[in-house]
């Protein structure tokens, strides 16, 4: 009987100690299992087509907030329906992002990008203009996903460029907003945490 009581007391003491360790870890400080890397794939369409890759590095600041740095490599092609005119962009850029998860599976996202763009215009399959430009973009949108801090994340979002820069890779040659559909896969670094 003594061994049973002693074993039970040791179990309770060890459990209390381990729970206290988890509580201290959650209260503050750097948590390596909140650091993540991943990539998004974005698609858009209108009178043209957008495809891009968006690698990112970020940190889950809390149970509802992610922030980090994202990079983008985007290719855009647009064609005129009235003539044999086409426009092609290649954009490379990056900037900060934030995702707020007010509900378990839904988020509001914002991403600022500063893009370096190469532009090629063709008329009747002859290059008529080659130029380069820079353009800021502020992508705002909503998304749906599965987020398990310390394990993985998957999301799908729709975003639009809220800035009015005519050189933005997320606007057509007439300045109209092109919706950006993005799907991302994220993997957390560090040890696994099943509580979040």
Steps between C-alpha positions, in 0.01 A plus 500: 500500500787734585659443159170579329457829692864594443468422128181708478666795677802480268270488197303807621824689577649417160178595320481832687863574412447419131181709480678792665772475234240520221328800663831686532576431136161633388525825701766663286831492330617345179341168407692322225195290413315820399751574220383383158603481137287427199382616165187618334395459141291780356274503199296777344300549187300759312596587143831336583666261738714528815710224652746542782699343779515663844757353741465631856659492843287593797415469865172423677498785752188373673215258445337751263790691339771406249755741354807469283680575177384370163666505161325482167582385151209581271437458128208685338375482142215705353348503153273747330174357371472763224851482351810283482656677799654327802674614816729294726632585847756323709497631859742425782448653841440457866377652820326444833173316552253451782213255547237544770298186582183631675332160461668160504491441123467854354750783474541857381830560324715791388828493311705797385727432204751710314537356151766533232327437168617419149240587234475381138233618256432334166284600206452245220767283670762776471649646819406868504610594850738369767528680831545451870311657788451478873166495677374465854200276566284455808317170474193476726269205525325218677590137531410159628745254646614241748754637749670288768779701664809285538390259228375629164274742322303497176299791365317632197432870457367759262672838502498825306758776464365798696757745359440683176836458326452440126821291487375253762518138384152459652331746260434465129621745234186709556562532875224259602555289810578132437394265782785290636424147615772356720548162665776448753669214682694575818718284724603595852859461618613389845335240717135412456239660728165323508324752727456779244 
